[in-house]
């Protein structure tokens, strides 16, 4: 998109008066294009994920969005927009920790750091409530029972998933459901809006962003362990045994 439109992605705010802005647009676009392709190959996935994580963390989140948050500290949108870029960086960190050759303990620590992306889901859900008028309008009118219902329901689902991931309570199930919900947004919301106004560059960006966030949720879900009760332990006994072991 950046190459085609000659502009930064909407999630990467760079002032129009920034020196050599046009050059930086194409440098960033080419970097993301090649890194995105390289992450598809087993031989290059580790360095590509590491490079994308560094770019989104240091350049996008800290330098670009950090400035935006400071200027709009009273606007919740500034935080939820930044959370999208944090989620991409977090998923990249998990992929890097999975494929890079490193100590297993360090890899586990990096993966857990990436899983804190649950905080991003809470911010996404919060945006639904802060901007319900905008959120409800994006829900198809034909979807029962109402647009407002699904606006609130998806907001609650985001917050609940985020809390589950942070608290490690049914976190894998929560993240799987979050992935399914994000994937459903594409055919139900983003594709129809795009087809209705395909010349609107914002609709292209929204489609791309939702696909990326769906992928991020999938990465986090895949990184979370399947927690099973030991054989012979009845429901309710596991928690008691863990409490006894902790004491």
Short mmCIF file of C-alpha atoms in Angstrom, two decimals:
data_model
loop_
_atom_site.label_atom_id
_atom_site.label_comp_id
_atom_site.label_asym_id
_atom_site.label_seq_id
_atom_site.Cartn_x
_atom_site.Cartn_y
_atom_site.Cartn_z
CA UNK A 1 0.00 0.00 0.00
CA UNK A 2 2.77 2.44 0.88
CA UNK A 3 4.48 1.81 -2.45
CA UNK A 4 1.25 2.19 -4.40
CA UNK A 5 0.00 5.28 -2.59
CA UNK A 6 3.34 6.93 -1.88
CA UNK A 7 2.50 7.42 1.76
CA UNK A 8 3.05 5.84 5.16
CA UNK A 9 0.58 3.33 6.53
CA UNK A 10 -2.07 5.17 8.64
CA UNK A 11 -0.72 3.42 11.73
CA UNK A 12 2.67 5.02 11.16
CA UNK A 13 2.09 8.78 11.61
CA UNK A 14 4.97 10.85 10.26
CA UNK A 15 4.56 14.65 9.99
CA UNK A 16 4.24 15.87 6.40
CA UNK A 17 6.99 18.40 7.03
CA UNK A 18 9.45 15.72 8.18
CA UNK A 19 12.77 15.96 6.27
CA UNK A 20 13.09 13.53 3.33
CA UNK A 21 9.66 12.11 4.17
CA UNK A 22 9.09 10.77 0.65
CA UNK A 23 12.37 8.85 0.69
CA UNK A 24 11.54 7.39 4.10
CA UNK A 25 8.12 6.26 2.82
CA UNK A 26 9.68 4.09 0.14
CA UNK A 27 12.47 2.83 2.41
CA UNK A 28 9.93 1.72 5.02
CA UNK A 29 7.64 0.23 2.35
CA UNK A 30 10.43 -1.78 0.70
CA UNK A 31 11.66 -2.96 4.11
CA UNK A 32 8.20 -4.20 5.15
CA UNK A 33 7.68 -5.83 1.75
CA UNK A 34 10.93 -7.81 1.86
CA UNK A 35 10.69 -8.64 5.58
CA UNK A 36 7.09 -9.78 5.11
CA UNK A 37 8.19 -12.07 2.28
CA UNK A 38 11.22 -13.34 4.20
CA UNK A 39 9.12 -14.33 7.20
CA UNK A 40 7.40 -16.92 4.98
CA UNK A 41 10.63 -18.94 4.56
CA UNK A 42 12.03 -21.17 7.29
CA UNK A 43 15.60 -20.17 6.45
CA UNK A 44 14.92 -16.46 6.95
CA UNK A 45 11.95 -16.39 9.34
CA UNK A 46 14.03 -15.66 12.46
CA UNK A 47 15.89 -12.61 11.18
CA UNK A 48 12.80 -11.30 9.37
CA UNK A 49 10.70 -11.56 12.54
CA UNK A 50 13.48 -9.94 14.57
CA UNK A 51 13.81 -7.10 12.07
CA UNK A 52 10.06 -6.47 12.01
CA UNK A 53 9.89 -6.58 15.80
CA UNK A 54 12.70 -4.03 16.08
CA UNK A 55 11.12 -1.79 13.42
CA UNK A 56 7.65 -1.80 14.95
CA UNK A 57 8.94 -1.43 18.50
CA UNK A 58 11.60 1.25 18.08
CA UNK A 59 10.54 3.13 14.97
CA UNK A 60 6.74 2.81 14.87
CA UNK A 61 5.70 2.50 18.53
CA UNK A 62 8.39 4.61 20.21
CA UNK A 63 9.26 7.28 17.64
CA UNK A 64 6.08 7.56 15.54
CA UNK A 65 3.19 6.63 17.82
CA UNK A 66 4.96 7.79 20.97
CA UNK A 67 4.88 11.32 19.61
CA UNK A 68 1.21 10.95 18.73
CA UNK A 69 0.32 9.70 22.22
CA UNK A 70 2.14 12.60 23.86
CA UNK A 71 0.30 15.10 21.68
CA UNK A 72 -3.10 13.44 22.18
CA UNK A 73 -2.76 12.03 25.70
CA UNK A 74 -6.41 12.77 26.49
CA UNK A 75 -7.72 10.88 23.46
CA UNK A 76 -8.31 7.14 23.94
CA UNK A 77 -7.92 6.63 20.19
CA UNK A 78 -4.22 7.46 20.47
CA UNK A 79 -3.71 4.50 22.82
CA UNK A 80 -5.85 2.02 20.89
CA UNK A 81 -4.12 2.95 17.61
CA UNK A 82 -0.73 2.45 19.22
CA UNK A 83 -1.91 -0.87 20.63
CA UNK A 84 -2.33 -2.16 17.06
CA UNK A 85 1.36 -1.53 16.36
CA UNK A 86 2.34 -3.04 19.73
CA UNK A 87 0.38 -6.18 18.85
CA UNK A 88 2.32 -6.54 15.60
CA UNK A 89 5.62 -6.12 17.44
CA UNK A 90 4.54 -8.64 20.09
CA UNK A 91 3.60 -11.27 17.52
CA UNK A 92 6.91 -10.69 15.75
CA UNK A 93 8.73 -11.23 19.04
CA UNK A 94 6.97 -14.57 19.55
CA UNK A 95 7.87 -15.74 16.04
CA UNK A 96 11.47 -14.64 16.59
CA UNK A 97 11.67 -16.47 19.93
CA UNK A 98 10.22 -19.59 18.31
CA UNK A 99 12.64 -19.86 15.39
CA UNK A 100 15.85 -18.13 16.51
CA UNK A 101 18.61 -20.25 18.00
CA UNK A 102 18.77 -19.18 21.62
CA UNK A 103 18.61 -20.45 25.17
CA UNK A 104 15.27 -22.12 25.90
CA UNK A 105 14.74 -20.04 29.04
CA UNK A 106 15.32 -16.79 27.17
CA UNK A 107 12.99 -17.93 24.38
CA UNK A 108 10.27 -18.67 26.95
CA UNK A 109 10.74 -15.23 28.53
CA UNK A 110 10.50 -13.48 25.15
CA UNK A 111 7.42 -15.50 24.24
CA UNK A 112 5.70 -14.59 27.50
CA UNK A 113 6.58 -10.95 26.90
CA UNK A 114 4.89 -11.19 23.53
CA UNK A 115 1.83 -12.82 25.07
CA UNK A 116 1.26 -9.70 27.16
CA UNK A 117 -0.43 -8.57 23.96
CA UNK A 118 -3.55 -9.25 26.05
CA UNK A 119 -3.22 -5.65 27.15
CA UNK A 120 -3.73 -4.63 23.53
CA UNK A 121 -6.98 -6.59 23.33
CA UNK A 122 -8.25 -4.71 26.39
CA UNK A 123 -7.48 -1.40 24.70
CA UNK A 124 -9.22 -2.58 21.51
CA UNK A 125 -12.29 -3.44 23.56
CA UNK A 126 -12.14 -0.11 25.35
CA UNK A 127 -12.19 1.70 22.01
CA UNK A 128 -15.52 0.01 21.23
CA UNK A 129 -17.06 1.63 24.31
CA UNK A 130 -15.38 5.03 23.94
CA UNK A 131 -16.44 5.26 20.29
CA UNK A 132 -19.62 3.19 20.23
CA UNK A 133 -21.29 5.48 17.70
CA UNK A 134 -18.48 4.79 15.23
CA UNK A 135 -18.25 1.08 16.12
CA UNK A 136 -21.98 0.37 15.77
CA UNK A 137 -22.10 1.90 12.29
CA UNK A 138 -19.52 -0.64 11.11
CA UNK A 139 -21.78 -3.58 12.04
CA UNK A 140 -23.98 -4.83 9.14
CA UNK A 141 -27.56 -3.63 9.58
CA UNK A 142 -28.94 -7.06 8.69
CA UNK A 143 -27.12 -8.77 11.57
CA UNK A 144 -29.59 -9.36 14.45
CA UNK A 145 -30.38 -8.27 17.06
CA UNK A 146 -28.86 -4.77 16.52
CA UNK A 147 -25.72 -2.86 15.62
CA UNK A 148 -25.30 -1.55 19.17
CA UNK A 149 -25.57 -5.08 20.58
CA UNK A 150 -22.66 -6.34 18.49
CA UNK A 151 -20.67 -3.21 19.20
CA UNK A 152 -20.90 -3.87 22.94
CA UNK A 153 -20.56 -7.66 22.58
CA UNK A 154 -17.33 -7.48 20.60
CA UNK A 155 -15.97 -4.89 23.02
CA UNK A 156 -16.67 -7.18 25.97
CA UNK A 157 -15.13 -10.11 24.07
CA UNK A 158 -11.90 -8.19 23.49
CA UNK A 159 -11.62 -7.17 27.14
CA UNK A 160 -12.44 -10.68 28.39
CA UNK A 161 -9.85 -12.23 26.09
CA UNK A 162 -7.22 -9.76 27.23
CA UNK A 163 -7.89 -10.46 30.90
CA UNK A 164 -7.80 -14.23 30.28
CA UNK A 165 -4.41 -14.00 28.54
CA UNK A 166 -2.86 -11.90 31.30
CA UNK A 167 -4.36 -14.01 34.09
CA UNK A 168 -3.50 -17.32 32.35
CA UNK A 169 -7.09 -18.50 32.80
CA UNK A 170 -8.41 -20.33 29.71
CA UNK A 171 -6.00 -18.09 27.83
CA UNK A 172 -5.53 -20.36 24.82
CA UNK A 173 -9.28 -20.76 24.31
CA UNK A 174 -9.76 -17.01 24.70
CA UNK A 175 -7.10 -16.25 22.10
CA UNK A 176 -8.50 -18.82 19.66
CA UNK A 177 -11.94 -17.24 19.97
CA UNK A 178 -10.38 -13.80 19.54
CA UNK A 179 -8.71 -15.02 16.34
CA UNK A 180 -12.01 -16.37 15.02
CA UNK A 181 -13.79 -13.12 15.86
CA UNK A 182 -11.11 -11.00 14.17
CA UNK A 183 -11.21 -13.25 11.10
CA UNK A 184 -15.00 -12.86 10.96
CA UNK A 185 -14.64 -9.08 10.79
CA UNK A 186 -13.12 -9.37 7.31
CA UNK A 187 -16.13 -10.88 5.43
CA UNK A 188 -18.77 -9.27 7.65
CA UNK A 189 -17.41 -5.74 7.90
CA UNK A 190 -14.24 -4.85 6.03
CA UNK A 191 -14.81 -6.50 2.64
CA UNK A 192 -18.34 -5.06 2.17
CA UNK A 193 -17.09 -1.57 3.11
CA UNK A 194 -14.20 -1.96 0.70
CA UNK A 195 -16.44 -3.11 -2.16
CA UNK A 196 -18.82 -0.20 -1.53
CA UNK A 197 -15.98 2.33 -1.76
CA UNK A 198 -12.94 0.66 -3.29
CA UNK A 199 -11.33 4.02 -4.15
CA UNK A 200 -11.17 4.94 -0.47
CA UNK A 201 -7.61 4.24 0.64
CA UNK A 202 -8.74 4.09 4.27
CA UNK A 203 -10.76 0.96 3.47
CA UNK A 204 -7.65 -0.70 2.01
CA UNK A 205 -5.78 0.16 5.20
CA UNK A 206 -8.56 -1.14 7.45
CA UNK A 207 -8.66 -4.46 5.59
CA UNK A 208 -4.90 -4.85 5.85
CA UNK A 209 -4.89 -3.92 9.53
CA UNK A 210 -7.59 -6.46 10.37
CA UNK A 211 -5.77 -9.23 8.51
CA UNK A 212 -2.58 -8.38 10.39
CA UNK A 213 -4.31 -8.34 13.77
CA UNK A 214 -5.98 -11.67 12.97
CA UNK A 215 -2.55 -13.11 12.23
CA UNK A 216 -1.17 -11.64 15.47
CA UNK A 217 -3.97 -13.25 17.49
CA UNK A 218 -3.28 -16.57 15.76
CA UNK A 219 0.42 -16.36 16.60
CA UNK A 220 -0.34 -15.71 20.26
CA UNK A 221 -2.92 -18.53 20.38
CA UNK A 222 -0.42 -20.97 18.88
CA UNK A 223 2.20 -19.98 21.45
CA UNK A 224 -0.03 -20.63 24.45
CA UNK A 225 0.24 -24.12 25.95
CA UNK A 226 -2.62 -26.57 26.16
CA UNK A 227 -3.23 -26.86 29.88
CA UNK A 228 -4.61 -30.26 30.83
CA UNK A 229 -5.46 -31.67 34.24
CA UNK A 230 -3.37 -34.69 35.31
CA UNK A 231 -5.07 -38.02 34.78
CA UNK A 232 -7.12 -39.07 37.76
CA UNK A 233 -7.55 -35.52 39.04
CA UNK A 234 -11.18 -34.48 39.18
CA UNK A 235 -12.32 -30.99 38.27
CA UNK A 236 -11.66 -28.63 41.15
CA UNK A 237 -8.83 -30.71 42.61
CA UNK A 238 -6.17 -29.20 40.33
CA UNK A 239 -6.47 -25.76 41.88
CA UNK A 240 -6.30 -27.19 45.39
CA UNK A 241 -3.15 -29.16 44.53
CA UNK A 242 -1.52 -26.09 42.99
CA UNK A 243 -2.35 -24.05 46.09
CA UNK A 244 -0.84 -26.73 48.31
CA UNK A 245 2.30 -26.89 46.20
CA UNK A 246 2.66 -23.11 46.34
CA UNK A 247 2.32 -23.08 50.13
#
